[in-house]
């Protein structure tokens, strides 16, 4: 690797970093993991700037730093190949396509005839596919994250606290980090006792609020953009009323099928909605800034960071909470697609206790969404169907089935 890099002038390294990450973000749809695989193909197999399998081996470190997986991966590759300037150039390149494309999409979003029954059905189909996508992600994460009764209890408690009681997801993430940190410190203490001896909602004020909010989101994001959805719902829908839940879910659907990291797409979309091009820019920068700073710190002591019991403890604590947040988001998606209103938990609880009576509330099953849900879930879990293909097919099926 060193010899291959030594043959490339520094300025050319920066140009190649920018161009390749710009192309990856422009043409790769599906989020951080797809971008990592594309970067592995270019920087390992084609350019031979990194060792074979190095990016995948560093996945634990990349996920352990707050921020989006795609952004952290770009920072890692840039830092390893061209130092601090390389990290900055790679991060800008991976975010730039999202900013440009989402701003263009946002300009035309207002002309979409949302009252049209076929358009409504298409968005219901997409939300249904998002429900299936999140469930598939949970199923795949479950054996890696839920490893015992304590992690299972943490995931279930997170679902109950966020979905049923509206607890701020940041509190749950903070609690997960704190518990994991304590466990990691205890492990560190046992391993090395001797070594331990010696954070006007208008005009510039609103833009500043947006920037600080997205810095906060970036600090609490571990892994992909899906983990941010409960935070967006809590802060942007419930607390500030800047968006409705339907608008947020529609934005999430569009972010899934546009090039670039999903988290960056969504941040750019939300920023444009509140502050135009400049709002989109500061939201994107705010989301990526914490991971840029923390990745720089971590990469200076990579070996110690990767093997640190404290880092492993944090990841063990945050994993079940993340799964719980994803599950809570899935329930919200289901209530916007497969069902016609919020699940009647009180009625279901009465049935469970033997109080049999007819249901008279607004809850109904949207029968047209059922085949969309089953087909998209099967395609994403069992086959090699891409996320973009599943989303587009679900939109087409939804337009046909969900409003007839």
PDB file of C-alpha atoms in Angstrom, residues 107-379:
ATOM      1  CA  UNK A 107     -37.327  23.065  -5.399  1.00  0.00           C
ATOM      2  CA  UNK A 108     -39.770  20.813  -7.263  1.00  0.00           C
ATOM      3  CA  UNK A 109     -41.270  19.098  -4.218  1.00  0.00           C
ATOM      4  CA  UNK A 110     -43.983  21.730  -3.838  1.00  0.00           C
ATOM      5  CA  UNK A 111     -45.437  21.037  -7.289  1.00  0.00           C
ATOM      6  CA  UNK A 112     -46.136  17.353  -6.530  1.00  0.00           C
ATOM      7  CA  UNK A 113     -49.968  16.965  -6.467  1.00  0.00           C
ATOM      8  CA  UNK A 114     -50.128  15.425  -2.984  1.00  0.00           C
ATOM      9  CA  UNK A 115     -53.953  15.448  -3.007  1.00  0.00           C
ATOM     10  CA  UNK A 116     -54.001  13.102  -6.024  1.00  0.00           C
ATOM     11  CA  UNK A 117     -55.189   9.624  -4.968  1.00  0.00           C
ATOM     12  CA  UNK A 118     -52.528   7.851  -7.024  1.00  0.00           C
ATOM     13  CA  UNK A 119     -49.765  10.026  -5.570  1.00  0.00           C
ATOM     14  CA  UNK A 120     -51.075   9.377  -2.063  1.00  0.00           C
ATOM     15  CA  UNK A 121     -51.157   5.654  -2.800  1.00  0.00           C
ATOM     16  CA  UNK A 122     -47.587   5.757  -4.121  1.00  0.00           C
ATOM     17  CA  UNK A 123     -46.351   7.395  -0.910  1.00  0.00           C
ATOM     18  CA  UNK A 124     -48.273   4.862   1.188  1.00  0.00           C
ATOM     19  CA  UNK A 125     -46.540   2.130  -0.812  1.00  0.00           C
ATOM     20  CA  UNK A 126     -43.152   3.718  -0.140  1.00  0.00           C
ATOM     21  CA  UNK A 127     -43.859   4.044   3.589  1.00  0.00           C
ATOM     22  CA  UNK A 128     -44.893   0.404   3.635  1.00  0.00           C
ATOM     23  CA  UNK A 129     -41.582  -0.528   2.010  1.00  0.00           C
ATOM     24  CA  UNK A 130     -39.744   1.585   4.591  1.00  0.00           C
ATOM     25  CA  UNK A 131     -41.498  -0.386   7.324  1.00  0.00           C
ATOM     26  CA  UNK A 132     -40.307  -3.633   5.739  1.00  0.00           C
ATOM     27  CA  UNK A 133     -36.812  -2.204   5.225  1.00  0.00           C
ATOM     28  CA  UNK A 134     -36.499  -1.227   8.888  1.00  0.00           C
ATOM     29  CA  UNK A 135     -37.761  -4.625  10.029  1.00  0.00           C
ATOM     30  CA  UNK A 136     -35.212  -6.359   7.770  1.00  0.00           C
ATOM     31  CA  UNK A 137     -32.455  -4.170   9.247  1.00  0.00           C
ATOM     32  CA  UNK A 138     -33.579  -5.082  12.777  1.00  0.00           C
ATOM     33  CA  UNK A 139     -33.625  -8.805  11.938  1.00  0.00           C
ATOM     34  CA  UNK A 140     -30.071  -8.592  10.594  1.00  0.00           C
ATOM     35  CA  UNK A 141     -28.812  -6.516  13.528  1.00  0.00           C
ATOM     36  CA  UNK A 142     -30.549  -8.568  16.205  1.00  0.00           C
ATOM     37  CA  UNK A 143     -28.081 -11.487  16.568  1.00  0.00           C
ATOM     38  CA  UNK A 144     -25.114  -9.083  16.590  1.00  0.00           C
ATOM     39  CA  UNK A 145     -26.538  -6.637  19.121  1.00  0.00           C
ATOM     40  CA  UNK A 146     -29.030  -8.509  21.310  1.00  0.00           C
ATOM     41  CA  UNK A 147     -26.673 -10.982  22.978  1.00  0.00           C
ATOM     42  CA  UNK A 148     -28.316 -11.544  26.363  1.00  0.00           C
ATOM     43  CA  UNK A 149     -31.177 -10.705  28.680  1.00  0.00           C
ATOM     44  CA  UNK A 150     -29.818  -7.253  29.561  1.00  0.00           C
ATOM     45  CA  UNK A 151     -29.495  -6.091  25.953  1.00  0.00           C
ATOM     46  CA  UNK A 152     -32.986  -7.496  25.216  1.00  0.00           C
ATOM     47  CA  UNK A 153     -34.394  -5.615  28.214  1.00  0.00           C
ATOM     48  CA  UNK A 154     -32.684  -2.402  27.031  1.00  0.00           C
ATOM     49  CA  UNK A 155     -34.178  -2.727  23.531  1.00  0.00           C
ATOM     50  CA  UNK A 156     -37.699  -3.423  24.849  1.00  0.00           C
ATOM     51  CA  UNK A 157     -37.465  -0.594  27.392  1.00  0.00           C
ATOM     52  CA  UNK A 158     -36.393   1.798  24.602  1.00  0.00           C
ATOM     53  CA  UNK A 159     -39.408   0.822  22.476  1.00  0.00           C
ATOM     54  CA  UNK A 160     -41.762   1.366  25.414  1.00  0.00           C
ATOM     55  CA  UNK A 161     -40.201   4.674  26.483  1.00  0.00           C
ATOM     56  CA  UNK A 162     -40.002   6.240  22.999  1.00  0.00           C
ATOM     57  CA  UNK A 163     -43.147   4.867  21.339  1.00  0.00           C
ATOM     58  CA  UNK A 164     -45.634   4.731  24.225  1.00  0.00           C
ATOM     59  CA  UNK A 165     -44.421   7.543  26.497  1.00  0.00           C
ATOM     60  CA  UNK A 166     -42.764   9.902  23.984  1.00  0.00           C
ATOM     61  CA  UNK A 167     -39.419   9.962  25.774  1.00  0.00           C
ATOM     62  CA  UNK A 168     -36.788  12.001  23.972  1.00  0.00           C
ATOM     63  CA  UNK A 169     -34.590   9.501  22.045  1.00  0.00           C
ATOM     64  CA  UNK A 170     -31.518  11.541  23.017  1.00  0.00           C
ATOM     65  CA  UNK A 171     -32.161  10.576  26.638  1.00  0.00           C
ATOM     66  CA  UNK A 172     -32.277   6.896  25.703  1.00  0.00           C
ATOM     67  CA  UNK A 173     -29.121   7.167  23.604  1.00  0.00           C
ATOM     68  CA  UNK A 174     -27.383   9.019  26.412  1.00  0.00           C
ATOM     69  CA  UNK A 175     -28.455   6.365  28.897  1.00  0.00           C
ATOM     70  CA  UNK A 176     -27.186   3.628  26.571  1.00  0.00           C
ATOM     71  CA  UNK A 177     -23.848   5.392  26.199  1.00  0.00           C
ATOM     72  CA  UNK A 178     -23.607   5.936  29.956  1.00  0.00           C
ATOM     73  CA  UNK A 179     -24.372   2.298  30.808  1.00  0.00           C
ATOM     74  CA  UNK A 180     -22.007   1.043  28.129  1.00  0.00           C
ATOM     75  CA  UNK A 181     -19.340   3.490  29.277  1.00  0.00           C
ATOM     76  CA  UNK A 182     -19.638   2.269  32.860  1.00  0.00           C
ATOM     77  CA  UNK A 183     -19.353  -1.360  31.742  1.00  0.00           C
ATOM     78  CA  UNK A 184     -16.385  -0.504  29.537  1.00  0.00           C
ATOM     79  CA  UNK A 185     -14.634   1.359  32.347  1.00  0.00           C
ATOM     80  CA  UNK A 186     -15.185  -1.592  34.672  1.00  0.00           C
ATOM     81  CA  UNK A 187     -13.597  -3.878  32.094  1.00  0.00           C
ATOM     82  CA  UNK A 188     -10.714  -1.424  31.662  1.00  0.00           C
ATOM     83  CA  UNK A 189     -10.226  -1.316  35.421  1.00  0.00           C
ATOM     84  CA  UNK A 190     -10.023  -5.087  35.646  1.00  0.00           C
ATOM     85  CA  UNK A 191      -7.537  -5.248  32.779  1.00  0.00           C
ATOM     86  CA  UNK A 192      -5.223  -2.443  33.839  1.00  0.00           C
ATOM     87  CA  UNK A 193      -5.508  -1.338  37.468  1.00  0.00           C
ATOM     88  CA  UNK A 194      -1.964  -0.051  37.617  1.00  0.00           C
ATOM     89  CA  UNK A 195      -2.466   2.277  34.661  1.00  0.00           C
ATOM     90  CA  UNK A 196      -5.503   3.777  36.342  1.00  0.00           C
ATOM     91  CA  UNK A 197      -3.625   4.709  39.526  1.00  0.00           C
ATOM     92  CA  UNK A 198      -1.062   7.219  38.567  1.00  0.00           C
ATOM     93  CA  UNK A 199     -23.712  20.016  24.906  1.00  0.00           C
ATOM     94  CA  UNK A 200     -36.564  33.548  18.288  1.00  0.00           C
ATOM     95  CA  UNK A 201     -37.011  30.795  15.978  1.00  0.00           C
ATOM     96  CA  UNK A 202     -36.713  33.044  12.907  1.00  0.00           C
ATOM     97  CA  UNK A 203     -34.036  34.481  10.630  1.00  0.00           C
ATOM     98  CA  UNK A 204     -30.456  33.895  11.774  1.00  0.00           C
ATOM     99  CA  UNK A 205     -31.676  32.613  15.138  1.00  0.00           C
ATOM    100  CA  UNK A 206     -33.564  29.794  13.420  1.00  0.00           C
ATOM    101  CA  UNK A 207     -30.564  28.985  11.209  1.00  0.00           C
ATOM    102  CA  UNK A 208     -28.334  28.867  14.286  1.00  0.00           C
ATOM    103  CA  UNK A 209     -30.878  26.586  15.955  1.00  0.00           C
ATOM    104  CA  UNK A 210     -30.839  24.348  12.875  1.00  0.00           C
ATOM    105  CA  UNK A 211     -27.059  24.164  12.919  1.00  0.00           C
ATOM    106  CA  UNK A 212     -26.874  23.328  16.633  1.00  0.00           C
ATOM    107  CA  UNK A 213     -29.696  20.793  16.311  1.00  0.00           C
ATOM    108  CA  UNK A 214     -27.956  18.937  13.517  1.00  0.00           C
ATOM    109  CA  UNK A 215     -24.646  19.033  15.370  1.00  0.00           C
ATOM    110  CA  UNK A 216     -26.541  17.380  18.210  1.00  0.00           C
ATOM    111  CA  UNK A 217     -28.062  14.831  15.812  1.00  0.00           C
ATOM    112  CA  UNK A 218     -24.610  14.101  14.382  1.00  0.00           C
ATOM    113  CA  UNK A 219     -23.230  13.573  17.860  1.00  0.00           C
ATOM    114  CA  UNK A 220     -25.971  11.066  18.707  1.00  0.00           C
ATOM    115  CA  UNK A 221     -25.976   9.191  15.393  1.00  0.00           C
ATOM    116  CA  UNK A 222     -24.277   5.794  15.510  1.00  0.00           C
ATOM    117  CA  UNK A 223     -24.250   3.985  12.148  1.00  0.00           C
ATOM    118  CA  UNK A 224     -26.787   4.812   9.431  1.00  0.00           C
ATOM    119  CA  UNK A 225     -29.362   7.533   8.956  1.00  0.00           C
ATOM    120  CA  UNK A 226     -32.247   5.313  10.079  1.00  0.00           C
ATOM    121  CA  UNK A 227     -31.133   5.735  13.683  1.00  0.00           C
ATOM    122  CA  UNK A 228     -31.828   9.471  13.396  1.00  0.00           C
ATOM    123  CA  UNK A 229     -35.540   9.126  12.577  1.00  0.00           C
ATOM    124  CA  UNK A 230     -36.799   9.021  16.198  1.00  0.00           C
ATOM    125  CA  UNK A 231     -34.707  12.131  16.949  1.00  0.00           C
ATOM    126  CA  UNK A 232     -36.163  13.933  13.929  1.00  0.00           C
ATOM    127  CA  UNK A 233     -39.686  12.973  14.991  1.00  0.00           C
ATOM    128  CA  UNK A 234     -39.101  14.164  18.559  1.00  0.00           C
ATOM    129  CA  UNK A 235     -37.389  17.471  17.752  1.00  0.00           C
ATOM    130  CA  UNK A 236     -38.749  18.527  14.349  1.00  0.00           C
ATOM    131  CA  UNK A 237     -42.299  17.127  14.486  1.00  0.00           C
ATOM    132  CA  UNK A 238     -43.373  16.899  18.126  1.00  0.00           C
ATOM    133  CA  UNK A 239     -41.344  19.660  19.791  1.00  0.00           C
ATOM    134  CA  UNK A 240     -40.936  22.363  17.110  1.00  0.00           C
ATOM    135  CA  UNK A 241     -43.751  21.514  14.656  1.00  0.00           C
ATOM    136  CA  UNK A 242     -41.522  22.385  11.692  1.00  0.00           C
ATOM    137  CA  UNK A 243     -42.839  19.321   9.840  1.00  0.00           C
ATOM    138  CA  UNK A 244     -45.778  16.970  10.052  1.00  0.00           C
ATOM    139  CA  UNK A 245     -45.180  13.256  10.513  1.00  0.00           C
ATOM    140  CA  UNK A 246     -46.476  12.598   6.993  1.00  0.00           C
ATOM    141  CA  UNK A 247     -44.083  15.187   5.523  1.00  0.00           C
ATOM    142  CA  UNK A 248     -41.137  13.694   7.385  1.00  0.00           C
ATOM    143  CA  UNK A 249     -41.987  10.175   6.216  1.00  0.00           C
ATOM    144  CA  UNK A 250     -42.324  11.441   2.629  1.00  0.00           C
ATOM    145  CA  UNK A 251     -38.925  13.136   2.881  1.00  0.00           C
ATOM    146  CA  UNK A 252     -37.460   9.915   4.257  1.00  0.00           C
ATOM    147  CA  UNK A 253     -38.918   8.009   1.316  1.00  0.00           C
ATOM    148  CA  UNK A 254     -37.394  10.395  -1.224  1.00  0.00           C
ATOM    149  CA  UNK A 255     -34.049  10.314   0.608  1.00  0.00           C
ATOM    150  CA  UNK A 256     -33.982   6.531   0.236  1.00  0.00           C
ATOM    151  CA  UNK A 257     -34.048   6.679  -3.564  1.00  0.00           C
ATOM    152  CA  UNK A 258     -31.765   9.661  -4.239  1.00  0.00           C
ATOM    153  CA  UNK A 259     -27.977   9.238  -4.517  1.00  0.00           C
ATOM    154  CA  UNK A 260     -25.786   9.775  -1.492  1.00  0.00           C
ATOM    155  CA  UNK A 261     -25.913   8.804   2.198  1.00  0.00           C
ATOM    156  CA  UNK A 262     -29.515   8.693   3.421  1.00  0.00           C
ATOM    157  CA  UNK A 263     -28.733  10.701   6.552  1.00  0.00           C
ATOM    158  CA  UNK A 264     -27.113  13.506   4.541  1.00  0.00           C
ATOM    159  CA  UNK A 265     -30.009  13.506   2.060  1.00  0.00           C
ATOM    160  CA  UNK A 266     -32.530  13.905   4.853  1.00  0.00           C
ATOM    161  CA  UNK A 267     -30.529  16.635   6.612  1.00  0.00           C
ATOM    162  CA  UNK A 268     -30.239  18.592   3.346  1.00  0.00           C
ATOM    163  CA  UNK A 269     -33.971  18.161   2.671  1.00  0.00           C
ATOM    164  CA  UNK A 270     -34.982  19.378   6.122  1.00  0.00           C
ATOM    165  CA  UNK A 271     -32.523  22.278   6.028  1.00  0.00           C
ATOM    166  CA  UNK A 272     -33.798  23.424   2.617  1.00  0.00           C
ATOM    167  CA  UNK A 273     -37.372  23.311   3.917  1.00  0.00           C
ATOM    168  CA  UNK A 274     -36.572  25.752   6.726  1.00  0.00           C
ATOM    169  CA  UNK A 275     -33.797  27.908   5.281  1.00  0.00           C
ATOM    170  CA  UNK A 276     -33.381  27.371   1.549  1.00  0.00           C
ATOM    171  CA  UNK A 277     -29.956  26.662   0.101  1.00  0.00           C
ATOM    172  CA  UNK A 278     -28.106  28.119   3.092  1.00  0.00           C
ATOM    173  CA  UNK A 279     -30.274  26.161   5.532  1.00  0.00           C
ATOM    174  CA  UNK A 280     -29.536  22.973   3.593  1.00  0.00           C
ATOM    175  CA  UNK A 281     -25.820  23.753   3.743  1.00  0.00           C
ATOM    176  CA  UNK A 282     -25.630  24.414   7.474  1.00  0.00           C
ATOM    177  CA  UNK A 283     -27.729  21.338   8.321  1.00  0.00           C
ATOM    178  CA  UNK A 284     -25.433  19.167   6.218  1.00  0.00           C
ATOM    179  CA  UNK A 285     -22.317  20.687   7.801  1.00  0.00           C
ATOM    180  CA  UNK A 286     -23.805  20.423  11.288  1.00  0.00           C
ATOM    181  CA  UNK A 287     -24.620  16.738  10.846  1.00  0.00           C
ATOM    182  CA  UNK A 288     -21.131  15.852   9.588  1.00  0.00           C
ATOM    183  CA  UNK A 289     -18.979  18.140  11.759  1.00  0.00           C
ATOM    184  CA  UNK A 290     -18.996  16.074  14.996  1.00  0.00           C
ATOM    185  CA  UNK A 291     -17.940  12.896  13.202  1.00  0.00           C
ATOM    186  CA  UNK A 292     -15.166  14.755  11.356  1.00  0.00           C
ATOM    187  CA  UNK A 293     -13.688  16.051  14.607  1.00  0.00           C
ATOM    188  CA  UNK A 294     -14.086  12.791  16.534  1.00  0.00           C
ATOM    189  CA  UNK A 295     -12.766  10.625  13.682  1.00  0.00           C
ATOM    190  CA  UNK A 296      -9.649  12.840  13.524  1.00  0.00           C
ATOM    191  CA  UNK A 297      -9.086  12.274  17.242  1.00  0.00           C
ATOM    192  CA  UNK A 298      -9.711   8.528  17.025  1.00  0.00           C
ATOM    193  CA  UNK A 299      -7.447   7.990  14.004  1.00  0.00           C
ATOM    194  CA  UNK A 300      -4.496   9.492  15.850  1.00  0.00           C
ATOM    195  CA  UNK A 301      -4.568   6.550  18.246  1.00  0.00           C
ATOM    196  CA  UNK A 302      -6.258   3.955  16.061  1.00  0.00           C
ATOM    197  CA  UNK A 303      -4.907   0.778  17.659  1.00  0.00           C
ATOM    198  CA  UNK A 304      -5.814   1.848  21.198  1.00  0.00           C
ATOM    199  CA  UNK A 305      -9.251   3.055  20.064  1.00  0.00           C
ATOM    200  CA  UNK A 306     -10.090  -0.158  18.245  1.00  0.00           C
ATOM    201  CA  UNK A 307      -9.097  -2.395  21.163  1.00  0.00           C
ATOM    202  CA  UNK A 308     -10.344  -0.172  23.968  1.00  0.00           C
ATOM    203  CA  UNK A 309     -12.756  -1.922  26.364  1.00  0.00           C
ATOM    204  CA  UNK A 310     -14.381   1.462  26.938  1.00  0.00           C
ATOM    205  CA  UNK A 311     -15.196   1.828  23.225  1.00  0.00           C
ATOM    206  CA  UNK A 312     -16.462  -1.742  23.110  1.00  0.00           C
ATOM    207  CA  UNK A 313     -18.564  -1.042  26.187  1.00  0.00           C
ATOM    208  CA  UNK A 314     -20.091   2.047  24.575  1.00  0.00           C
ATOM    209  CA  UNK A 315     -20.959   0.045  21.457  1.00  0.00           C
ATOM    210  CA  UNK A 316     -22.482  -2.720  23.593  1.00  0.00           C
ATOM    211  CA  UNK A 317     -24.601  -0.134  25.416  1.00  0.00           C
ATOM    212  CA  UNK A 318     -25.692   1.825  22.353  1.00  0.00           C
ATOM    213  CA  UNK A 319     -26.541  -1.217  20.193  1.00  0.00           C
ATOM    214  CA  UNK A 320     -29.734  -2.374  21.976  1.00  0.00           C
ATOM    215  CA  UNK A 321     -30.956   1.236  22.255  1.00  0.00           C
ATOM    216  CA  UNK A 322     -30.436   1.724  18.514  1.00  0.00           C
ATOM    217  CA  UNK A 323     -32.413  -1.450  17.779  1.00  0.00           C
ATOM    218  CA  UNK A 324     -35.177  -0.211  20.078  1.00  0.00           C
ATOM    219  CA  UNK A 325     -35.279   3.172  18.324  1.00  0.00           C
ATOM    220  CA  UNK A 326     -35.478   1.450  14.938  1.00  0.00           C
ATOM    221  CA  UNK A 327     -38.346  -0.713  16.188  1.00  0.00           C
ATOM    222  CA  UNK A 328     -40.203   2.359  17.497  1.00  0.00           C
ATOM    223  CA  UNK A 329     -39.710   4.016  14.087  1.00  0.00           C
ATOM    224  CA  UNK A 330     -41.091   0.879  12.404  1.00  0.00           C
ATOM    225  CA  UNK A 331     -44.294   1.104  14.451  1.00  0.00           C
ATOM    226  CA  UNK A 332     -44.722   4.731  13.387  1.00  0.00           C
ATOM    227  CA  UNK A 333     -44.159   3.815   9.716  1.00  0.00           C
ATOM    228  CA  UNK A 334     -46.732   1.006  10.021  1.00  0.00           C
ATOM    229  CA  UNK A 335     -49.315   3.418  11.413  1.00  0.00           C
ATOM    230  CA  UNK A 336     -48.757   5.626   8.354  1.00  0.00           C
ATOM    231  CA  UNK A 337     -48.991   2.819   5.799  1.00  0.00           C
ATOM    232  CA  UNK A 338     -50.240  -0.642   6.728  1.00  0.00           C
ATOM    233  CA  UNK A 339     -52.734   0.732   9.264  1.00  0.00           C
ATOM    234  CA  UNK A 340     -55.085   3.722   9.031  1.00  0.00           C
ATOM    235  CA  UNK A 341     -54.378   5.141  12.499  1.00  0.00           C
ATOM    236  CA  UNK A 342     -52.487   4.506  15.723  1.00  0.00           C
ATOM    237  CA  UNK A 343     -52.634   0.938  16.990  1.00  0.00           C
ATOM    238  CA  UNK A 344     -55.441   0.528  19.589  1.00  0.00           C
ATOM    239  CA  UNK A 345     -53.218  -0.631  22.436  1.00  0.00           C
ATOM    240  CA  UNK A 346     -55.890  -0.037  25.094  1.00  0.00           C
ATOM    241  CA  UNK A 347     -58.376  -2.238  23.247  1.00  0.00           C
ATOM    242  CA  UNK A 348     -55.750  -4.935  22.702  1.00  0.00           C
ATOM    243  CA  UNK A 349     -54.858  -4.855  26.409  1.00  0.00           C
ATOM    244  CA  UNK A 350     -58.524  -5.356  27.324  1.00  0.00           C
ATOM    245  CA  UNK A 351     -58.746  -8.316  24.924  1.00  0.00           C
ATOM    246  CA  UNK A 352     -55.656  -9.837  26.523  1.00  0.00           C
ATOM    247  CA  UNK A 353     -57.336  -9.686  29.929  1.00  0.00           C
ATOM    248  CA  UNK A 354     -60.481 -11.437  28.650  1.00  0.00           C
ATOM    249  CA  UNK A 355     -62.763  -8.405  28.157  1.00  0.00           C
ATOM    250  CA  UNK A 356     -64.232  -9.381  24.787  1.00  0.00           C
ATOM    251  CA  UNK A 357     -66.114  -6.604  23.008  1.00  0.00           C
ATOM    252  CA  UNK A 358     -66.507  -5.196  19.507  1.00  0.00           C
ATOM    253  CA  UNK A 359     -63.986  -2.572  18.385  1.00  0.00           C
ATOM    254  CA  UNK A 360     -65.553   0.790  17.462  1.00  0.00           C
ATOM    255  CA  UNK A 361     -62.504   3.009  16.921  1.00  0.00           C
ATOM    256  CA  UNK A 362     -60.877   4.464  13.761  1.00  0.00           C
ATOM    257  CA  UNK A 363     -58.186   1.788  13.430  1.00  0.00           C
ATOM    258  CA  UNK A 364     -58.375  -0.258  10.216  1.00  0.00           C
ATOM    259  CA  UNK A 365     -56.024  -2.355   8.131  1.00  0.00           C
ATOM    260  CA  UNK A 366     -55.125  -0.905   4.715  1.00  0.00           C
ATOM    261  CA  UNK A 367     -55.564  -4.110   2.712  1.00  0.00           C
ATOM    262  CA  UNK A 368     -53.814  -2.741  -0.375  1.00  0.00           C
ATOM    263  CA  UNK A 369     -50.628  -2.233   1.658  1.00  0.00           C
ATOM    264  CA  UNK A 370     -50.452  -5.875   2.801  1.00  0.00           C
ATOM    265  CA  UNK A 371     -49.063  -7.316  -0.473  1.00  0.00           C
ATOM    266  CA  UNK A 372     -46.686  -4.339  -0.783  1.00  0.00           C
ATOM    267  CA  UNK A 373     -45.388  -4.998   2.736  1.00  0.00           C
ATOM    268  CA  UNK A 374     -44.967  -8.746   2.216  1.00  0.00           C
ATOM    269  CA  UNK A 375     -43.377  -8.480  -1.236  1.00  0.00           C
ATOM    270  CA  UNK A 376     -40.947  -5.687  -0.308  1.00  0.00           C
ATOM    271  CA  UNK A 377     -39.957  -7.443   2.921  1.00  0.00           C
ATOM    272  CA  UNK A 378     -39.338 -10.708   1.105  1.00  0.00           C
ATOM    273  CA  UNK A 379     -37.379  -8.998  -1.699  1.00  0.00           C
TER     274      UNK A 379
END
